[in-house]
Structure formats: C-alpha cells, structure tokens
Amino acid sequence: GVSYALNGVKFVNQQFFAFPFVIGDDFPPALVSSNGTNWTAIASLVDITYGKGTYVAVRPSDTSYEDHIRGTICTSTDLVNWEDAFGEINQSVEFGNNTFLAIAGEFSYTSEDGESWTQGALVSQYHNARVSFANGYFFVTGFQVFSLPVPDPPYVQDFHFWTLSSSIAGAEWEHSKNLQFSPGATPSQLAIGGGYYLLGSDGFLSYTADLTSDWTTASLPSVAGEPSRMRRRSALLSGPCAPPHRRRWSRTSSRSCR
C-alpha cells in the first residue's frame, strides 16, 4: 500500500472517516470504519456529512487556487457510487438544523437536499474556512483583513484577525471576538465539550466557556523535540489510489498507485 499523512478524522452517521492530506495532484482516498480498527478505502474526499438519508461530501478537484484546496460537492447513499452536485467549494461541509452548509470562497452556501445550493452571506475573507455544527449553530473559522495606520512607510498595513462566526441557517453570521492565531496558521474546526469551546492550530489551543468572552490560549507541549506544526502530519494511513474524477464515479478504480 501507499502511506499518506492523515489530515483529520470525523464521526458521521455512526461511522469514523479518516482524511489524508491532499498534496499537489495526489488525491488519496478517504477511509471509513465502524469500529476505529478495521478501515476500508472509499472515494477521494476531504470532508463528509450526513443528513436526510444522504452522504454529502467534498472531493478535491483543484489545489492551484492560492495554494488552497478547491473541492466539488458530491452525494451518495451508499459510500460507493457518487454524483457531483456543486463545484467551487472549499474543503468543508456540514449538516444541521435540517440544512446542509458549505463554504465557497468568502460566502456560505446552503442546500435542503445536497443537490441544489443557494448562496448566502459573506462569512470570511479566508479561502480555506472550516465549518462545524454544534449546539444548534453552524460555526466557521476564518479571518478578516483590516488596513490600519502604521508610523513607517507606506503608513498603512494589512492586519489579519482570526474570527469565529456563528449562524443558525447560514443566511446571517455573527462574528465573535478575534482569535489569537498567527496569519499563517490554520485553525481547526470548532470542538465543544465539558462546557468549553475549543480551537487548535500549530501547537496552540484556544478555549472559552462563553463566545462573548475573551479566548484563552494555552501552549501545547512538543513531543520528543518535534515541532508542534509537524505533529499533525505524523499519523500515516495506507490505501489504494483515488478514483478518477468524472461526473459519476465509484470508489473502485483500475488506476495504479504512484
């Protein structure tokens, strides 16, 4: 088999899904498991959600846009046969409040069935925003860019501020206080547990008990001197090559691994 760096794991419809990193034109398959021990390769996907009897996922289609993943929304009822539904999505999709929600560029898009999508409000100036759903709200991590005066030429400088935006249905978004991540960081999707909201990125963890309050940032320890930024790439998985990209496709492919 071929080893890939693991980008994330998600629990959807009583199953675990693991997603490898997409590097260049290499689109490795996602994996699915019912118990976290035995894994099966499926289609090349970077995120997935489930609602109304349908899996709605994002398959990588282009990595040339400002070095960020661009994806296509696809749907399936059996995780084997997939059909493309909507393009130009970033790498994140979620289901909540009887609605599917994804981010395309700076805007949110919603769908009632995973097939037909409607543009919503501007949510982030960050082209790799991540969406999650918890406590009755959709949450998107992204950033806003502000031009502020500085004492030296050119006397104006752009500053990037990470934000966490929340919405019930994706039509209107409320932006929380700025998060203390560096511009080059990539915050994770929001996690909620134990009475706290948590976001992590590049060796740091930010948390708060109240979204109207300031966030507290805690530094995470290094492992055997390895930089924290690289630790998230250290988990490896194996699997066959990704399926071909066409209008209708399945997880099986005769394409050999490189």
mmCIF file of N, CA, C and O in Angstrom, residues 61-131:
data_model
loop_
_atom_site.group_PDB
_atom_site.id
_atom_site.type_symbol
_atom_site.label_atom_id
_atom_site.label_comp_id
_atom_site.label_asym_id
_atom_site.label_seq_id
_atom_site.Cartn_x
_atom_site.Cartn_y
_atom_site.Cartn_z
ATOM 1 N N SER A 61 -10.706 18.847 -6.140
ATOM 2 C CA SER A 61 -10.715 18.947 -7.592
ATOM 3 C C SER A 61 -9.646 19.879 -8.120
ATOM 4 O O SER A 61 -9.288 19.807 -9.288
ATOM 5 N N ASP A 62 -9.121 20.781 -7.263
ATOM 6 C CA ASP A 62 -8.130 21.748 -7.730
ATOM 7 C C ASP A 62 -7.376 22.280 -6.523
ATOM 8 O O ASP A 62 -7.979 22.736 -5.562
ATOM 9 N N THR A 63 -6.044 22.229 -6.574
ATOM 10 C CA THR A 63 -5.229 22.763 -5.481
ATOM 11 C C THR A 63 -4.416 23.965 -5.925
ATOM 12 O O THR A 63 -3.518 24.407 -5.232
ATOM 13 N N SER A 64 -4.731 24.521 -7.098
ATOM 14 C CA SER A 64 -3.930 25.617 -7.642
ATOM 15 C C SER A 64 -4.420 26.987 -7.203
ATOM 16 O O SER A 64 -3.755 27.988 -7.424
ATOM 17 N N TYR A 65 -5.607 27.044 -6.552
ATOM 18 C CA TYR A 65 -6.173 28.333 -6.186
ATOM 19 C C TYR A 65 -5.539 28.847 -4.900
ATOM 20 O O TYR A 65 -5.877 28.414 -3.805
ATOM 21 N N GLU A 66 -4.588 29.767 -5.038
ATOM 22 C CA GLU A 66 -3.927 30.378 -3.885
ATOM 23 C C GLU A 66 -3.433 29.321 -2.890
ATOM 24 O O GLU A 66 -3.470 29.512 -1.672
ATOM 25 N N ASP A 67 -2.978 28.178 -3.426
ATOM 26 C CA ASP A 67 -2.427 27.091 -2.604
ATOM 27 C C ASP A 67 -3.437 26.494 -1.634
ATOM 28 O O ASP A 67 -3.072 25.846 -0.667
ATOM 29 N N HIS A 68 -4.721 26.726 -1.884
ATOM 30 C CA HIS A 68 -5.745 26.147 -1.031
ATOM 31 C C HIS A 68 -6.523 25.101 -1.818
ATOM 32 O O HIS A 68 -6.640 25.168 -3.037
ATOM 33 N N ILE A 69 -7.087 24.145 -1.125
ATOM 34 C CA ILE A 69 -7.867 23.098 -1.763
ATOM 35 C C ILE A 69 -9.189 23.663 -2.251
ATOM 36 O O ILE A 69 -9.885 24.373 -1.533
ATOM 37 N N ARG A 70 -9.521 23.364 -3.505
ATOM 38 C CA ARG A 70 -10.849 23.652 -4.020
ATOM 39 C C ARG A 70 -11.526 22.315 -4.240
ATOM 40 O O ARG A 70 -10.908 21.359 -4.700
ATOM 41 N N GLY A 71 -12.781 22.236 -3.920
ATOM 42 C CA GLY A 71 -13.458 20.958 -3.993
ATOM 43 C C GLY A 71 -14.799 21.032 -4.694
ATOM 44 O O GLY A 71 -15.307 22.107 -5.006
ATOM 45 N N THR A 72 -15.359 19.862 -4.930
ATOM 46 C CA THR A 72 -16.678 19.724 -5.536
ATOM 47 C C THR A 72 -17.576 18.958 -4.580
ATOM 48 O O THR A 72 -17.183 17.930 -4.035
ATOM 49 N N ILE A 73 -18.779 19.468 -4.366
ATOM 50 C CA ILE A 73 -19.752 18.769 -3.544
ATOM 51 C C ILE A 73 -20.249 17.544 -4.314
ATOM 52 O O ILE A 73 -20.584 17.626 -5.496
ATOM 53 N N CYS A 74 -20.283 16.397 -3.639
ATOM 54 C CA CYS A 74 -20.804 15.186 -4.253
ATOM 55 C C CYS A 74 -21.708 14.473 -3.252
ATOM 56 O O CYS A 74 -21.614 14.691 -2.044
ATOM 57 N N THR A 75 -22.597 13.641 -3.753
ATOM 58 C CA THR A 75 -23.570 12.964 -2.902
ATOM 59 C C THR A 75 -23.566 11.469 -3.160
ATOM 60 O O THR A 75 -23.227 10.991 -4.242
ATOM 61 N N SER A 76 -23.956 10.707 -2.123
ATOM 62 C CA SER A 76 -24.030 9.254 -2.227
ATOM 63 C C SER A 76 -24.974 8.732 -1.155
ATOM 64 O O SER A 76 -25.112 9.335 -0.084
ATOM 65 N N THR A 77 -25.604 7.616 -1.441
ATOM 66 C CA THR A 77 -26.444 6.961 -0.437
ATOM 67 C C THR A 77 -25.783 5.709 0.115
ATOM 68 O O THR A 77 -26.257 5.144 1.104
ATOM 69 N N ASP A 78 -24.665 5.261 -0.516
ATOM 70 C CA ASP A 78 -24.052 4.002 -0.112
ATOM 71 C C ASP A 78 -22.536 4.062 0.069
ATOM 72 O O ASP A 78 -21.901 3.039 0.332
ATOM 73 N N LEU A 79 -21.917 5.251 -0.088
ATOM 74 C CA LEU A 79 -20.473 5.450 0.018
ATOM 75 C C LEU A 79 -19.693 4.751 -1.097
ATOM 76 O O LEU A 79 -18.464 4.700 -1.062
ATOM 77 N N VAL A 80 -20.388 4.237 -2.090
ATOM 78 C CA VAL A 80 -19.741 3.568 -3.213
ATOM 79 C C VAL A 80 -19.928 4.368 -4.494
ATOM 80 O O VAL A 80 -18.965 4.696 -5.186
ATOM 81 N N ASN A 81 -21.160 4.660 -4.834
ATOM 82 C CA ASN A 81 -21.478 5.420 -6.040
ATOM 83 C C ASN A 81 -21.734 6.882 -5.691
ATOM 84 O O ASN A 81 -22.562 7.174 -4.816
ATOM 85 N N TRP A 82 -21.011 7.776 -6.362
ATOM 86 C CA TRP A 82 -21.067 9.198 -6.053
ATOM 87 C C TRP A 82 -21.463 10.002 -7.277
ATOM 88 O O TRP A 82 -21.135 9.629 -8.402
ATOM 89 N N GLU A 83 -22.132 11.112 -7.046
ATOM 90 C CA GLU A 83 -22.516 12.006 -8.129
ATOM 91 C C GLU A 83 -22.183 13.442 -7.749
ATOM 92 O O GLU A 83 -22.535 13.904 -6.656
ATOM 93 N N ASP A 84 -21.503 14.151 -8.642
ATOM 94 C CA ASP A 84 -21.157 15.551 -8.393
ATOM 95 C C ASP A 84 -22.413 16.409 -8.377
ATOM 96 O O ASP A 84 -23.342 16.198 -9.158
ATOM 97 N N ALA A 85 -22.440 17.400 -7.482
ATOM 98 C CA ALA A 85 -23.607 18.260 -7.347
ATOM 99 C C ALA A 85 -23.292 19.740 -7.501
ATOM 100 O O ALA A 85 -24.080 20.489 -8.078
ATOM 101 N N PHE A 86 -22.128 20.195 -6.988
ATOM 102 C CA PHE A 86 -21.853 21.628 -6.980
ATOM 103 C C PHE A 86 -20.361 21.842 -6.830
ATOM 104 O O PHE A 86 -19.719 21.203 -6.003
ATOM 105 N N GLY A 87 -19.771 22.740 -7.638
ATOM 106 C CA GLY A 87 -18.339 22.976 -7.610
ATOM 107 C C GLY A 87 -17.950 24.236 -6.868
ATOM 108 O O GLY A 87 -18.788 24.954 -6.317
ATOM 109 N N GLU A 88 -16.640 24.494 -6.829
ATOM 110 C CA GLU A 88 -16.060 25.703 -6.245
ATOM 111 C C GLU A 88 -16.235 25.809 -4.738
ATOM 112 O O GLU A 88 -16.249 26.899 -4.164
ATOM 113 N N ILE A 89 -16.414 24.681 -4.069
ATOM 114 C CA ILE A 89 -16.496 24.662 -2.606
ATOM 115 C C ILE A 89 -15.079 24.550 -2.046
ATOM 116 O O ILE A 89 -14.185 23.992 -2.667
ATOM 117 N N ASN A 90 -14.884 25.093 -0.842
ATOM 118 C CA ASN A 90 -13.622 24.859 -0.159
ATOM 119 C C ASN A 90 -13.613 23.424 0.361
ATOM 120 O O ASN A 90 -14.220 22.555 -0.228
ATOM 121 N N GLN A 91 -12.997 23.165 1.469
ATOM 122 C CA GLN A 91 -12.839 21.778 1.900
ATOM 123 C C GLN A 91 -13.738 21.373 3.048
ATOM 124 O O GLN A 91 -13.447 20.413 3.748
ATOM 125 N N SER A 92 -14.871 22.049 3.247
ATOM 126 C CA SER A 92 -15.654 21.767 4.438
ATOM 127 C C SER A 92 -17.151 21.813 4.150
ATOM 128 O O SER A 92 -17.632 22.695 3.438
ATOM 129 N N VAL A 93 -17.888 20.839 4.716
ATOM 130 C CA VAL A 93 -19.342 20.786 4.579
ATOM 131 C C VAL A 93 -19.912 20.220 5.866
ATOM 132 O O VAL A 93 -19.277 19.419 6.546
ATOM 133 N N GLU A 94 -21.129 20.658 6.227
ATOM 134 C CA GLU A 94 -21.731 20.195 7.483
ATOM 135 C C GLU A 94 -23.251 20.166 7.335
ATOM 136 O O GLU A 94 -23.822 20.808 6.441
ATOM 137 N N PHE A 95 -23.899 19.397 8.217
ATOM 138 C CA PHE A 95 -25.360 19.293 8.240
ATOM 139 C C PHE A 95 -25.870 19.637 9.629
ATOM 140 O O PHE A 95 -25.334 19.176 10.638
ATOM 141 N N GLY A 96 -26.923 20.470 9.681
ATOM 142 C CA GLY A 96 -27.543 20.825 10.952
ATOM 143 C C GLY A 96 -28.803 21.629 10.704
ATOM 144 O O GLY A 96 -28.955 22.265 9.650
ATOM 145 N N ASN A 97 -29.708 21.608 11.656
ATOM 146 C CA ASN A 97 -30.970 22.345 11.525
ATOM 147 C C ASN A 97 -31.675 22.007 10.212
ATOM 148 O O ASN A 97 -32.241 22.879 9.531
ATOM 149 N N ASN A 98 -31.601 20.733 9.816
ATOM 150 C CA ASN A 98 -32.249 20.226 8.610
ATOM 151 C C ASN A 98 -31.697 20.856 7.331
ATOM 152 O O ASN A 98 -32.374 20.887 6.300
ATOM 153 N N THR A 99 -30.443 21.357 7.400
ATOM 154 C CA THR A 99 -29.837 22.063 6.266
ATOM 155 C C THR A 99 -28.379 21.646 6.099
ATOM 156 O O THR A 99 -27.659 21.462 7.080
ATOM 157 N N PHE A 100 -27.949 21.493 4.847
ATOM 158 C CA PHE A 100 -26.534 21.312 4.529
ATOM 159 C C PHE A 100 -25.901 22.686 4.323
ATOM 160 O O PHE A 100 -26.523 23.572 3.711
ATOM 161 N N LEU A 101 -24.673 22.865 4.808
ATOM 162 C CA LEU A 101 -23.994 24.149 4.650
ATOM 163 C C LEU A 101 -22.542 23.906 4.268
ATOM 164 O O LEU A 101 -21.873 23.033 4.816
ATOM 165 N N ALA A 102 -22.067 24.686 3.298
ATOM 166 C CA ALA A 102 -20.676 24.616 2.850
ATOM 167 C C ALA A 102 -20.184 26.035 2.605
ATOM 168 O O ALA A 102 -20.967 26.986 2.560
ATOM 169 N N ILE A 103 -18.862 26.173 2.463
ATOM 170 C CA ILE A 103 -18.251 27.469 2.213
ATOM 171 C C ILE A 103 -17.629 27.455 0.819
ATOM 172 O O ILE A 103 -16.891 26.539 0.469
ATOM 173 N N ALA A 104 -17.933 28.465 0.013
ATOM 174 C CA ALA A 104 -17.349 28.619 -1.319
ATOM 175 C C ALA A 104 -16.743 30.014 -1.397
ATOM 176 O O ALA A 104 -17.472 31.011 -1.402
ATOM 177 N N GLY A 105 -15.409 30.079 -1.448
ATOM 178 C CA GLY A 105 -14.757 31.389 -1.434
ATOM 179 C C GLY A 105 -15.027 32.088 -0.120
ATOM 180 O O GLY A 105 -14.745 31.567 0.957
ATOM 181 N N GLU A 106 -15.637 33.251 -0.173
ATOM 182 C CA GLU A 106 -15.922 34.030 1.026
ATOM 183 C C GLU A 106 -17.361 33.866 1.504
ATOM 184 O O GLU A 106 -17.741 34.446 2.519
ATOM 185 N N PHE A 107 -18.168 33.085 0.794
ATOM 186 C CA PHE A 107 -19.595 33.024 1.086
ATOM 187 C C PHE A 107 -20.014 31.633 1.567
ATOM 188 O O PHE A 107 -19.402 30.624 1.234
ATOM 189 N N SER A 108 -21.097 31.616 2.330
ATOM 190 C CA SER A 108 -21.712 30.361 2.731
ATOM 191 C C SER A 108 -22.754 29.971 1.688
ATOM 192 O O SER A 108 -23.374 30.821 1.050
ATOM 193 N N TYR A 109 -22.920 28.664 1.505
ATOM 194 C CA TYR A 109 -23.938 28.123 0.613
ATOM 195 C C TYR A 109 -24.747 27.089 1.377
ATOM 196 O O TYR A 109 -24.196 26.314 2.159
ATOM 197 N N THR A 110 -26.050 27.073 1.151
ATOM 198 C CA THR A 110 -26.919 26.136 1.849
ATOM 199 C C THR A 110 -27.712 25.306 0.859
ATOM 200 O O THR A 110 -27.939 25.695 -0.286
ATOM 201 N N SER A 111 -28.149 24.133 1.335
ATOM 202 C CA SER A 111 -28.920 23.220 0.496
ATOM 203 C C SER A 111 -29.865 22.414 1.369
ATOM 204 O O SER A 111 -29.521 22.038 2.489
ATOM 205 N N GLU A 112 -31.034 22.133 0.838
ATOM 206 C CA GLU A 112 -32.001 21.315 1.559
ATOM 207 C C GLU A 112 -31.808 19.826 1.254
ATOM 208 O O GLU A 112 -32.230 18.967 2.027
ATOM 209 N N ASP A 113 -31.170 19.509 0.110
ATOM 210 C CA ASP A 113 -31.062 18.117 -0.308
ATOM 211 C C ASP A 113 -29.649 17.690 -0.696
ATOM 212 O O ASP A 113 -29.422 16.533 -1.042
ATOM 213 N N GLY A 114 -28.672 18.613 -0.660
ATOM 214 C CA GLY A 114 -27.315 18.303 -1.066
ATOM 215 C C GLY A 114 -27.079 18.425 -2.555
ATOM 216 O O GLY A 114 -25.943 18.316 -3.024
ATOM 217 N N GLU A 115 -28.132 18.658 -3.330
ATOM 218 C CA GLU A 115 -28.022 18.753 -4.784
ATOM 219 C C GLU A 115 -28.087 20.200 -5.273
ATOM 220 O O GLU A 115 -27.249 20.624 -6.062
ATOM 221 N N SER A 116 -29.078 20.951 -4.827
ATOM 222 C CA SER A 116 -29.274 22.344 -5.240
ATOM 223 C C SER A 116 -28.792 23.261 -4.122
ATOM 224 O O SER A 116 -29.223 23.126 -2.968
ATOM 225 N N TRP A 117 -27.920 24.222 -4.480
ATOM 226 C CA TRP A 117 -27.284 25.065 -3.482
ATOM 227 C C TRP A 117 -27.595 26.533 -3.725
ATOM 228 O O TRP A 117 -27.662 26.990 -4.874
ATOM 229 N N THR A 118 -27.766 27.291 -2.627
ATOM 230 C CA THR A 118 -28.092 28.713 -2.690
ATOM 231 C C THR A 118 -27.039 29.524 -1.953
ATOM 232 O O THR A 118 -26.675 29.183 -0.825
ATOM 233 N N GLN A 119 -26.559 30.595 -2.587
ATOM 234 C CA GLN A 119 -25.545 31.441 -1.950
ATOM 235 C C GLN A 119 -26.151 32.221 -0.798
ATOM 236 O O GLN A 119 -27.241 32.760 -0.888
ATOM 237 N N GLY A 120 -25.387 32.260 0.310
ATOM 238 C CA GLY A 120 -25.811 33.017 1.475
ATOM 239 C C GLY A 120 -24.968 34.257 1.676
ATOM 240 O O GLY A 120 -24.587 34.928 0.715
ATOM 241 N N ALA A 121 -24.625 34.541 2.918
ATOM 242 C CA ALA A 121 -23.919 35.774 3.258
ATOM 243 C C ALA A 121 -22.402 35.579 3.211
ATOM 244 O O ALA A 121 -21.887 34.466 3.271
ATOM 245 N N LEU A 122 -21.683 36.711 3.110
ATOM 246 C CA LEU A 122 -20.227 36.687 3.231
ATOM 247 C C LEU A 122 -19.879 36.326 4.663
ATOM 248 O O LEU A 122 -20.403 36.904 5.606
ATOM 249 N N VAL A 123 -18.978 35.346 4.824
ATOM 250 C CA VAL A 123 -18.686 34.867 6.167
ATOM 251 C C VAL A 123 -17.218 35.012 6.533
ATOM 252 O O VAL A 123 -16.871 35.166 7.700
ATOM 253 N N SER A 124 -16.300 34.990 5.535
ATOM 254 C CA SER A 124 -14.892 35.062 5.858
ATOM 255 C C SER A 124 -14.096 35.507 4.643
ATOM 256 O O SER A 124 -14.446 35.203 3.504
ATOM 257 N N GLN A 125 -13.019 36.246 4.882
ATOM 258 C CA GLN A 125 -12.103 36.611 3.810
ATOM 259 C C GLN A 125 -10.985 35.583 3.667
ATOM 260 O O GLN A 125 -10.020 35.798 2.961
ATOM 261 N N TYR A 126 -11.155 34.462 4.317
ATOM 262 C CA TYR A 126 -10.180 33.375 4.289
ATOM 263 C C TYR A 126 -10.718 32.281 3.378
ATOM 264 O O TYR A 126 -11.815 31.783 3.584
ATOM 265 N N HIS A 127 -9.950 31.896 2.343
ATOM 266 C CA HIS A 127 -10.441 30.970 1.335
ATOM 267 C C HIS A 127 -10.288 29.505 1.730
ATOM 268 O O HIS A 127 -10.411 28.634 0.895
ATOM 269 N N ASN A 128 -10.011 29.223 2.980
ATOM 270 C CA ASN A 128 -9.908 27.843 3.427
ATOM 271 C C ASN A 128 -10.687 27.649 4.723
ATOM 272 O O ASN A 128 -10.282 26.912 5.605
ATOM 273 N N ALA A 129 -11.819 28.361 4.844
ATOM 274 C CA ALA A 129 -12.605 28.348 6.070
ATOM 275 C C ALA A 129 -13.174 26.965 6.339
ATOM 276 O O ALA A 129 -13.496 26.205 5.424
ATOM 277 N N ARG A 130 -13.309 26.624 7.625
ATOM 278 C CA ARG A 130 -13.830 25.328 8.057
ATOM 279 C C ARG A 130 -15.152 25.538 8.782
ATOM 280 O O ARG A 130 -15.292 26.452 9.587
ATOM 281 N N VAL A 131 -16.128 24.664 8.498
ATOM 282 C CA VAL A 131 -17.448 24.786 9.105
ATOM 283 C C VAL A 131 -17.711 23.576 9.995
ATOM 284 O O VAL A 131 -17.285 22.464 9.704
#
